Amino acid sequence: MNQVTSDKFRWMAFLSSILIALGHATKIAGETGGWFISLCQQLAVPAMVYFFMSSAYFHYREYDKTDYITKLKKRIQTMVIPYACWNFIAYFIAIWKGYTVLSLFSFAKAMSFVYIPILDKAHEPIIGATWFIVRILTYEIMAPIFIRLIKKKHLCWMVIIVNYFLVFFTDLNYYAILYWMPFYLTAGYMAYYYHETIEQKLSGREEKFTWKSFSFLFVFVIYGIFCMGSRKIGMTYDLERFCSITILLFSMYFINWYPKVTWIVKKSPFYLYIIHLPLIWICGDWVGAHFQGKCSPSELLLILFGIILIITYTSQWILYKAFPKLFVILTGNR
């Protein structure tokens, strides 16, 4: 992959993690907040799609079935260990905050993500957002099945289209394997057959900041209008996620200038994704107690989110510089 395309993927991951954290932080506004709160909630929808698609893209870009076991072993470091460590830490934060009590049963619940298809019941781990790690790991375990499907083009598209219809026209659970599978397979198919074309199209970049560089602002305006318009016309989240595929590619194509990729851009997406919910628990009550009634819901959100970003990036820098081995364990070196 050329450096420009690689940088664009990194910047998209960085921005997507921020948008997801911002969307979750809107809970401090309750049921009120107006258009700004609504916009922040909508921006998180395409961002989540990006993480599923980028995971599939990099997995199938140069897929080699002989690496299957090696990749699964690597996922223990990059996914399973961080999942276990962060939910373990969050469990004791939840006890401190009074959200649960200390017991073997509550500990097992805190560490587990379970979805039962027949009963259509789901249980999140204590850090709800970490269900994503389990689902991605599920898809990577299914790689031998997916690659056989991808190699049979017509059958693959038939499965993808039927799967999309299931998502749109049934009450398929958000946590179900089938819910995110068409997005994952679409990106996997694109990567397997067209990664060279895609990366060539995404390789455009201005070396210096000029008036043309403002085209990236146009992308985010379109992105915001899309998210707001989705709600105004009553578009379901399912259809909005499907449309996000085009929006994400459009965004990456038109972002022709961006700052240099630094360590925080490379290392923070996973760290912010996994730490922002515990920080919302810890900081949300404090912000509410000190600013509720004195600020608008939008201002409350910005105060809370600013605190989350400051704590996240400061703690990340400390871990990265002072405790590099611990940082690798907690993030899987992602």
mmCIF file of C-alpha atoms in Angstrom:
data_model
loop_
_atom_site.group_PDB
_atom_site.id
_atom_site.type_symbol
_atom_site.label_atom_id
_atom_site.label_comp_id
_atom_site.label_asym_id
_atom_site.label_seq_id
_atom_site.Cartn_x
_atom_site.Cartn_y
_atom_site.Cartn_z
ATOM 1 C CA MET A 1 0.000 0.000 0.000
ATOM 2 C CA ASN A 2 1.340 3.447 -0.906
ATOM 3 C CA GLN A 3 2.100 5.855 1.944
ATOM 4 C CA VAL A 4 -0.612 8.394 1.054
ATOM 5 C CA THR A 5 -3.385 5.779 1.113
ATOM 6 C CA SER A 6 -2.018 4.319 4.342
ATOM 7 C CA ASP A 7 -2.043 7.790 5.923
ATOM 8 C CA LYS A 8 -5.631 8.369 4.814
ATOM 9 C CA PHE A 9 -6.715 5.095 6.436
ATOM 10 C CA ARG A 10 -4.975 6.155 9.652
ATOM 11 C CA TRP A 11 -6.603 9.585 9.660
ATOM 12 C CA MET A 12 -10.023 8.063 9.003
ATOM 13 C CA ALA A 13 -9.535 5.676 11.936
ATOM 14 C CA PHE A 14 -8.456 8.601 14.123
ATOM 15 C CA LEU A 15 -11.497 10.706 13.168
ATOM 16 C CA SER A 16 -13.897 7.746 13.422
ATOM 17 C CA SER A 17 -12.792 6.936 16.972
ATOM 18 C CA ILE A 18 -13.381 10.572 17.956
ATOM 19 C CA LEU A 19 -16.860 10.583 16.386
ATOM 20 C CA ILE A 20 -17.847 7.339 18.148
ATOM 21 C CA ALA A 21 -16.682 8.670 21.512
ATOM 22 C CA LEU A 22 -18.536 11.933 20.844
ATOM 23 C CA GLY A 23 -21.717 10.048 19.989
ATOM 24 C CA HIS A 24 -21.577 8.057 23.245
ATOM 25 C CA ALA A 25 -20.855 11.215 25.261
ATOM 26 C CA THR A 26 -24.183 12.733 24.144
ATOM 27 C CA LYS A 27 -25.870 10.664 26.867
ATOM 28 C CA ILE A 28 -25.064 13.512 29.252
ATOM 29 C CA ALA A 29 -27.644 15.648 27.408
ATOM 30 C CA GLY A 30 -30.449 13.193 28.143
ATOM 31 C CA GLU A 31 -33.458 13.507 25.842
ATOM 32 C CA THR A 32 -32.805 17.187 25.111
ATOM 33 C CA GLY A 33 -30.149 19.010 23.189
ATOM 34 C CA GLY A 34 -31.486 20.018 19.805
ATOM 35 C CA TRP A 35 -29.838 19.733 16.413
ATOM 36 C CA PHE A 36 -26.220 19.735 17.623
ATOM 37 C CA ILE A 37 -26.709 16.731 19.912
ATOM 38 C CA SER A 38 -28.600 14.955 17.133
ATOM 39 C CA LEU A 39 -25.788 15.649 14.669
ATOM 40 C CA CYS A 40 -23.161 14.276 17.061
ATOM 41 C CA GLN A 41 -25.200 11.094 17.466
ATOM 42 C CA GLN A 42 -25.561 10.660 13.706
ATOM 43 C CA LEU A 43 -21.875 11.191 12.969
ATOM 44 C CA ALA A 44 -21.062 8.046 14.939
ATOM 45 C CA VAL A 45 -23.112 5.825 12.597
ATOM 46 C CA PRO A 46 -20.807 5.909 9.507
ATOM 47 C CA ALA A 47 -17.797 5.885 11.826
ATOM 48 C CA MET A 48 -18.725 2.436 13.160
ATOM 49 C CA VAL A 49 -19.153 1.145 9.603
ATOM 50 C CA TYR A 50 -15.625 2.338 8.833
ATOM 51 C CA PHE A 51 -14.075 0.110 11.504
ATOM 52 C CA PHE A 52 -15.805 -3.018 10.170
ATOM 53 C CA MET A 53 -14.909 -2.184 6.578
ATOM 54 C CA SER A 54 -11.279 -1.272 7.256
ATOM 55 C CA SER A 55 -10.809 -4.462 9.277
ATOM 56 C CA ALA A 56 -12.099 -6.560 6.363
ATOM 57 C CA TYR A 57 -10.132 -4.538 3.818
ATOM 58 C CA PHE A 58 -6.771 -5.131 5.495
ATOM 59 C CA HIS A 59 -7.580 -8.774 6.225
ATOM 60 C CA TYR A 60 -8.415 -9.692 2.593
ATOM 61 C CA ARG A 61 -6.193 -7.210 0.749
ATOM 62 C CA GLU A 62 -3.493 -9.848 0.255
ATOM 63 C CA TYR A 63 -5.126 -12.863 1.811
ATOM 64 C CA ASP A 64 -3.025 -15.975 2.208
ATOM 65 C CA LYS A 65 -4.751 -19.020 3.679
ATOM 66 C CA THR A 66 -1.411 -20.328 4.982
ATOM 67 C CA ASP A 67 -1.344 -17.381 7.403
ATOM 68 C CA TYR A 68 -4.716 -18.285 8.954
ATOM 69 C CA ILE A 69 -3.426 -19.847 12.182
ATOM 70 C CA THR A 70 -0.668 -17.239 12.513
ATOM 71 C CA LYS A 71 -3.193 -14.413 12.211
ATOM 72 C CA LEU A 72 -5.507 -15.983 14.789
ATOM 73 C CA LYS A 73 -2.606 -16.310 17.226
ATOM 74 C CA LYS A 74 -1.728 -12.661 16.613
ATOM 75 C CA ARG A 75 -5.335 -11.672 17.384
ATOM 76 C CA ILE A 76 -4.865 -13.020 20.908
ATOM 77 C CA GLN A 77 -2.367 -10.216 21.472
ATOM 78 C CA THR A 78 -4.152 -7.525 19.481
ATOM 79 C CA MET A 79 -7.748 -8.279 20.513
ATOM 80 C CA VAL A 80 -8.317 -10.893 23.218
ATOM 81 C CA ILE A 81 -5.782 -9.632 25.774
ATOM 82 C CA PRO A 82 -6.844 -5.935 25.504
ATOM 83 C CA TYR A 83 -10.503 -7.014 25.705
ATOM 84 C CA ALA A 84 -9.854 -8.961 28.909
ATOM 85 C CA CYS A 85 -7.606 -6.302 30.495
ATOM 86 C CA TRP A 86 -9.916 -3.337 29.891
ATOM 87 C CA ASN A 87 -13.099 -5.098 30.966
ATOM 88 C CA PHE A 88 -11.278 -6.291 34.095
ATOM 89 C CA ILE A 89 -10.267 -2.697 34.898
ATOM 90 C CA ALA A 90 -13.740 -1.370 34.062
ATOM 91 C CA TYR A 91 -15.376 -3.968 36.321
ATOM 92 C CA PHE A 92 -13.756 -2.425 39.397
ATOM 93 C CA ILE A 93 -14.562 1.083 38.170
ATOM 94 C CA ALA A 94 -18.196 -0.024 37.879
ATOM 95 C CA ILE A 95 -18.099 -1.362 41.470
ATOM 96 C CA TRP A 96 -16.633 1.961 42.662
ATOM 97 C CA LYS A 97 -19.392 3.862 40.825
ATOM 98 C CA GLY A 98 -22.079 1.600 42.270
ATOM 99 C CA TYR A 99 -23.136 0.101 38.923
ATOM 100 C CA THR A 100 -22.553 -3.465 40.103
ATOM 101 C CA VAL A 101 -21.460 -5.457 43.154
ATOM 102 C CA LEU A 102 -18.466 -7.729 43.641
ATOM 103 C CA SER A 103 -19.313 -11.365 42.956
ATOM 104 C CA LEU A 104 -18.226 -14.175 40.658
ATOM 105 C CA PHE A 105 -21.513 -13.904 38.743
ATOM 106 C CA SER A 106 -21.193 -10.150 38.175
ATOM 107 C CA PHE A 107 -17.553 -10.626 37.155
ATOM 108 C CA ALA A 108 -18.514 -13.289 34.598
ATOM 109 C CA LYS A 109 -21.209 -10.990 33.226
ATOM 110 C CA ALA A 110 -18.778 -8.077 33.044
ATOM 111 C CA MET A 111 -16.281 -10.059 30.989
ATOM 112 C CA SER A 112 -18.740 -11.691 28.583
ATOM 113 C CA PHE A 113 -20.365 -10.806 25.289
ATOM 114 C CA VAL A 114 -23.172 -13.188 24.404
ATOM 115 C CA TYR A 115 -25.697 -13.189 21.580
ATOM 116 C CA ILE A 116 -28.297 -15.989 21.372
ATOM 117 C CA PRO A 117 -29.793 -16.024 17.849
ATOM 118 C CA ILE A 118 -32.892 -18.152 18.523
ATOM 119 C CA LEU A 119 -33.965 -16.079 21.531
ATOM 120 C CA ASP A 120 -32.590 -12.878 19.953
ATOM 121 C CA LYS A 121 -31.021 -11.938 23.276
ATOM 122 C CA ALA A 122 -27.755 -10.073 23.709
ATOM 123 C CA HIS A 123 -25.534 -9.281 26.663
ATOM 124 C CA GLU A 124 -22.731 -6.736 26.451
ATOM 125 C CA PRO A 125 -19.488 -6.835 28.447
ATOM 126 C CA ILE A 126 -19.020 -4.136 31.095
ATOM 127 C CA ILE A 127 -17.434 -1.879 28.444
ATOM 128 C CA GLY A 128 -20.264 -2.184 25.973
ATOM 129 C CA ALA A 129 -18.203 -0.988 23.004
ATOM 130 C CA THR A 130 -15.872 -3.990 23.263
ATOM 131 C CA TRP A 131 -18.557 -6.226 21.712
ATOM 132 C CA PHE A 132 -16.994 -5.005 18.442
ATOM 133 C CA ILE A 133 -13.766 -6.882 19.256
ATOM 134 C CA VAL A 134 -15.646 -10.155 19.688
ATOM 135 C CA ARG A 135 -17.591 -9.697 16.461
ATOM 136 C CA ILE A 136 -14.466 -8.884 14.423
ATOM 137 C CA LEU A 137 -12.740 -11.928 15.920
ATOM 138 C CA THR A 138 -15.771 -14.027 14.926
ATOM 139 C CA TYR A 139 -15.464 -12.860 11.317
ATOM 140 C CA GLU A 140 -11.742 -13.575 11.255
ATOM 141 C CA ILE A 141 -12.359 -17.100 12.538
ATOM 142 C CA MET A 142 -14.825 -17.463 9.629
ATOM 143 C CA ALA A 143 -12.159 -16.327 7.102
ATOM 144 C CA PRO A 144 -11.839 -19.747 5.356
ATOM 145 C CA ILE A 145 -15.583 -19.637 4.637
ATOM 146 C CA PHE A 146 -15.559 -15.995 3.572
ATOM 147 C CA ILE A 147 -12.604 -16.370 1.194
ATOM 148 C CA ARG A 148 -14.262 -19.302 -0.587
ATOM 149 C CA LEU A 149 -17.386 -17.179 -0.925
ATOM 150 C CA ILE A 150 -15.460 -14.133 -2.190
ATOM 151 C CA LYS A 151 -13.728 -16.232 -4.862
ATOM 152 C CA LYS A 152 -17.155 -17.177 -6.279
ATOM 153 C CA LYS A 153 -18.130 -13.675 -7.400
ATOM 154 C CA HIS A 154 -21.758 -14.221 -8.387
ATOM 155 C CA LEU A 155 -22.550 -16.298 -5.323
ATOM 156 C CA CYS A 156 -20.780 -13.747 -3.113
ATOM 157 C CA TRP A 157 -22.876 -10.851 -4.409
ATOM 158 C CA MET A 158 -26.034 -12.906 -4.108
ATOM 159 C CA VAL A 159 -25.226 -13.606 -0.445
ATOM 160 C CA ILE A 160 -24.328 -9.939 0.194
ATOM 161 C CA ILE A 161 -27.551 -8.638 -1.406
ATOM 162 C CA VAL A 162 -29.746 -11.140 0.437
ATOM 163 C CA ASN A 163 -27.928 -10.268 3.653
ATOM 164 C CA TYR A 164 -28.550 -6.535 3.096
ATOM 165 C CA PHE A 165 -32.252 -7.239 2.562
ATOM 166 C CA LEU A 166 -32.323 -9.180 5.828
ATOM 167 C CA VAL A 167 -30.768 -6.185 7.595
ATOM 168 C CA PHE A 168 -33.179 -3.659 6.026
ATOM 169 C CA PHE A 169 -36.464 -5.547 6.132
ATOM 170 C CA THR A 170 -36.279 -7.679 9.257
ATOM 171 C CA ASP A 171 -35.699 -6.886 12.903
ATOM 172 C CA LEU A 172 -32.224 -8.377 12.773
ATOM 173 C CA ASN A 173 -30.428 -7.715 16.029
ATOM 174 C CA TYR A 174 -27.589 -5.170 15.947
ATOM 175 C CA TYR A 175 -25.328 -7.721 17.674
ATOM 176 C CA ALA A 176 -26.106 -10.610 15.314
ATOM 177 C CA ILE A 177 -23.363 -12.085 13.123
ATOM 178 C CA LEU A 178 -25.519 -11.479 10.040
ATOM 179 C CA TYR A 179 -26.096 -7.784 10.846
ATOM 180 C CA TRP A 180 -22.569 -6.546 10.121
ATOM 181 C CA MET A 181 -21.597 -9.354 7.750
ATOM 182 C CA PRO A 182 -22.658 -7.641 4.467
ATOM 183 C CA PHE A 183 -20.577 -4.555 5.277
ATOM 184 C CA TYR A 184 -17.624 -6.756 6.158
ATOM 185 C CA LEU A 185 -17.999 -8.931 3.043
ATOM 186 C CA THR A 186 -18.411 -5.907 0.762
ATOM 187 C CA ALA A 187 -15.094 -4.474 1.960
ATOM 188 C CA GLY A 188 -13.429 -7.887 1.809
ATOM 189 C CA TYR A 189 -14.587 -8.352 -1.796
ATOM 190 C CA MET A 190 -13.357 -4.868 -2.778
ATOM 191 C CA ALA A 191 -9.984 -5.533 -1.149
ATOM 192 C CA TYR A 192 -9.491 -8.965 -2.708
ATOM 193 C CA TYR A 193 -10.224 -7.904 -6.297
ATOM 194 C CA TYR A 194 -9.741 -4.148 -6.494
ATOM 195 C CA HIS A 195 -7.269 -3.030 -3.816
ATOM 196 C CA GLU A 196 -4.740 -1.790 -6.365
ATOM 197 C CA THR A 197 -7.341 0.362 -8.141
ATOM 198 C CA ILE A 198 -8.773 1.684 -4.876
ATOM 199 C CA GLU A 199 -5.365 2.592 -3.498
ATOM 200 C CA GLN A 200 -4.359 4.286 -6.734
ATOM 201 C CA LYS A 201 -7.555 6.382 -6.663
ATOM 202 C CA LEU A 202 -6.924 7.333 -3.038
ATOM 203 C CA SER A 203 -3.294 8.261 -3.566
ATOM 204 C CA GLY A 204 -3.893 11.908 -4.520
ATOM 205 C CA ARG A 205 -2.432 14.437 -2.095
ATOM 206 C CA GLU A 206 -1.387 18.085 -2.048
ATOM 207 C CA GLU A 207 2.091 18.474 -0.592
ATOM 208 C CA LYS A 208 1.384 22.029 0.564
ATOM 209 C CA PHE A 209 -1.711 23.587 2.081
ATOM 210 C CA THR A 210 -3.385 25.617 -0.700
ATOM 211 C CA TRP A 211 -6.887 26.789 -1.453
ATOM 212 C CA LYS A 212 -7.537 23.358 -3.013
ATOM 213 C CA SER A 213 -6.839 21.811 0.365
ATOM 214 C CA PHE A 214 -10.161 23.157 1.583
ATOM 215 C CA SER A 215 -11.873 20.424 -0.432
ATOM 216 C CA PHE A 216 -11.604 18.265 2.700
ATOM 217 C CA LEU A 217 -13.954 20.764 4.396
ATOM 218 C CA PHE A 218 -16.425 20.188 1.589
ATOM 219 C CA VAL A 219 -16.261 16.463 2.367
ATOM 220 C CA PHE A 220 -17.138 17.007 6.012
ATOM 221 C CA VAL A 221 -19.977 19.384 5.100
ATOM 222 C CA ILE A 222 -21.440 16.682 2.851
ATOM 223 C CA TYR A 223 -20.833 14.127 5.586
ATOM 224 C CA GLY A 224 -22.693 16.286 8.142
ATOM 225 C CA ILE A 225 -25.569 17.030 5.767
ATOM 226 C CA PHE A 226 -25.892 13.326 5.033
ATOM 227 C CA CYS A 227 -26.090 12.461 8.734
ATOM 228 C CA MET A 228 -28.606 15.224 9.540
ATOM 229 C CA GLY A 229 -30.671 14.513 6.442
ATOM 230 C CA SER A 230 -30.877 10.841 7.362
ATOM 231 C CA ARG A 231 -32.809 11.712 10.486
ATOM 232 C CA LYS A 232 -34.968 14.385 8.846
ATOM 233 C CA ILE A 233 -36.332 12.016 6.200
ATOM 234 C CA GLY A 234 -36.749 9.207 8.708
ATOM 235 C CA MET A 235 -34.006 6.991 7.253
ATOM 236 C CA THR A 236 -33.397 3.964 9.412
ATOM 237 C CA TYR A 237 -29.988 3.389 10.927
ATOM 238 C CA ASP A 238 -29.706 0.274 8.739
ATOM 239 C CA LEU A 239 -30.080 2.219 5.480
ATOM 240 C CA GLU A 240 -27.875 5.003 6.839
ATOM 241 C CA ARG A 241 -25.088 2.491 7.487
ATOM 242 C CA PHE A 242 -25.420 1.151 3.941
ATOM 243 C CA CYS A 243 -25.151 4.656 2.452
ATOM 244 C CA SER A 244 -22.113 5.231 4.668
ATOM 245 C CA ILE A 245 -20.028 2.964 2.428
ATOM 246 C CA THR A 246 -20.156 5.546 -0.376
ATOM 247 C CA ILE A 247 -19.721 8.478 2.010
ATOM 248 C CA LEU A 248 -16.576 6.972 3.539
ATOM 249 C CA LEU A 249 -14.925 6.280 0.170
ATOM 250 C CA PHE A 250 -15.966 9.752 -1.006
ATOM 251 C CA SER A 251 -14.385 11.279 2.085
ATOM 252 C CA MET A 252 -11.088 9.454 1.673
ATOM 253 C CA TYR A 253 -10.908 10.358 -2.017
ATOM 254 C CA PHE A 254 -11.424 14.086 -1.522
ATOM 255 C CA ILE A 255 -9.229 14.588 1.522
ATOM 256 C CA ASN A 256 -6.191 15.707 -0.479
ATOM 257 C CA TRP A 257 -4.338 17.449 2.327
ATOM 258 C CA TYR A 258 -3.824 16.385 5.915
ATOM 259 C CA PRO A 259 -1.278 16.977 8.679
ATOM 260 C CA LYS A 260 1.574 14.555 9.154
ATOM 261 C CA VAL A 261 0.627 11.234 10.738
ATOM 262 C CA THR A 262 2.042 11.288 14.264
ATOM 263 C CA TRP A 263 2.214 8.634 16.966
ATOM 264 C CA ILE A 264 -1.095 9.848 18.438
ATOM 265 C CA VAL A 265 -2.854 9.382 15.096
ATOM 266 C CA LYS A 266 -1.356 5.893 14.728
ATOM 267 C CA LYS A 267 -1.896 4.673 18.277
ATOM 268 C CA SER A 268 -4.924 6.518 19.693
ATOM 269 C CA PRO A 269 -7.948 5.173 17.721
ATOM 270 C CA PHE A 270 -8.125 1.845 19.565
ATOM 271 C CA TYR A 271 -7.100 3.417 22.875
ATOM 272 C CA LEU A 272 -9.818 6.108 22.675
ATOM 273 C CA TYR A 273 -12.398 3.591 21.483
ATOM 274 C CA ILE A 274 -11.824 1.330 24.455
ATOM 275 C CA ILE A 275 -11.284 3.911 27.231
ATOM 276 C CA HIS A 276 -13.956 6.525 26.454
ATOM 277 C CA LEU A 277 -16.889 4.705 28.092
ATOM 278 C CA PRO A 278 -15.174 4.246 31.495
ATOM 279 C CA LEU A 279 -14.180 7.929 31.296
ATOM 280 C CA ILE A 280 -17.803 8.883 30.625
ATOM 281 C CA TRP A 281 -18.793 6.986 33.782
ATOM 282 C CA ILE A 282 -16.111 8.691 35.849
ATOM 283 C CA CYS A 283 -16.364 12.219 34.447
ATOM 284 C CA GLY A 284 -20.034 12.383 33.469
ATOM 285 C CA ASP A 285 -21.367 12.619 37.024
ATOM 286 C CA TRP A 286 -18.782 15.266 37.932
ATOM 287 C CA VAL A 287 -19.611 17.397 34.892
ATOM 288 C CA GLY A 288 -23.334 17.037 35.592
ATOM 289 C CA ALA A 289 -22.920 17.981 39.259
ATOM 290 C CA HIS A 290 -20.849 21.101 38.511
ATOM 291 C CA PHE A 291 -22.384 22.370 35.263
ATOM 292 C CA GLN A 292 -25.971 21.040 35.070
ATOM 293 C CA GLY A 293 -28.351 24.003 34.987
ATOM 294 C CA LYS A 294 -25.511 26.429 34.274
ATOM 295 C CA CYS A 295 -24.852 25.296 30.696
ATOM 296 C CA SER A 296 -26.897 24.160 27.722
ATOM 297 C CA PRO A 297 -26.891 20.443 26.808
ATOM 298 C CA SER A 298 -24.509 21.176 23.923
ATOM 299 C CA GLU A 299 -22.092 22.966 26.255
ATOM 300 C CA LEU A 300 -22.280 20.085 28.741
ATOM 301 C CA LEU A 301 -21.371 17.709 25.932
ATOM 302 C CA LEU A 302 -18.407 19.809 24.803
ATOM 303 C CA ILE A 303 -17.103 20.129 28.378
ATOM 304 C CA LEU A 304 -17.369 16.375 28.994
ATOM 305 C CA PHE A 305 -15.877 15.481 25.628
ATOM 306 C CA GLY A 306 -12.997 17.919 26.075
ATOM 307 C CA ILE A 307 -12.166 16.344 29.439
ATOM 308 C CA ILE A 308 -12.315 12.851 27.896
ATOM 309 C CA LEU A 309 -9.908 13.793 25.100
ATOM 310 C CA ILE A 310 -7.465 15.493 27.487
ATOM 311 C CA ILE A 311 -7.402 12.497 29.848
ATOM 312 C CA THR A 312 -7.216 9.996 26.973
ATOM 313 C CA TYR A 313 -4.320 11.562 25.110
ATOM 314 C CA THR A 314 -2.417 12.522 28.279
ATOM 315 C CA SER A 315 -2.685 9.023 29.756
ATOM 316 C CA GLN A 316 -1.821 7.514 26.381
ATOM 317 C CA TRP A 317 1.311 9.638 26.136
ATOM 318 C CA ILE A 318 2.373 8.656 29.668
ATOM 319 C CA LEU A 319 1.812 4.950 28.968
ATOM 320 C CA TYR A 320 3.470 5.141 25.565
ATOM 321 C CA LYS A 321 6.566 6.925 26.862
ATOM 322 C CA ALA A 322 6.963 5.661 30.433
ATOM 323 C CA PHE A 323 5.431 2.160 30.291
ATOM 324 C CA PRO A 324 5.773 0.959 26.680
ATOM 325 C CA LYS A 325 5.341 -2.738 27.542
ATOM 326 C CA LEU A 326 2.123 -2.035 29.450
ATOM 327 C CA PHE A 327 0.923 0.113 26.575
ATOM 328 C CA VAL A 328 1.460 -2.791 24.158
ATOM 329 C CA ILE A 329 -0.500 -5.140 26.444
ATOM 330 C CA LEU A 330 -3.431 -2.736 26.861
ATOM 331 C CA THR A 331 -3.692 -1.826 23.192
ATOM 332 C CA GLY A 332 -2.360 -4.901 21.447
ATOM 333 C CA ASN A 333 0.152 -2.514 19.874
ATOM 334 C CA ARG A 334 -2.616 -1.270 17.593
#
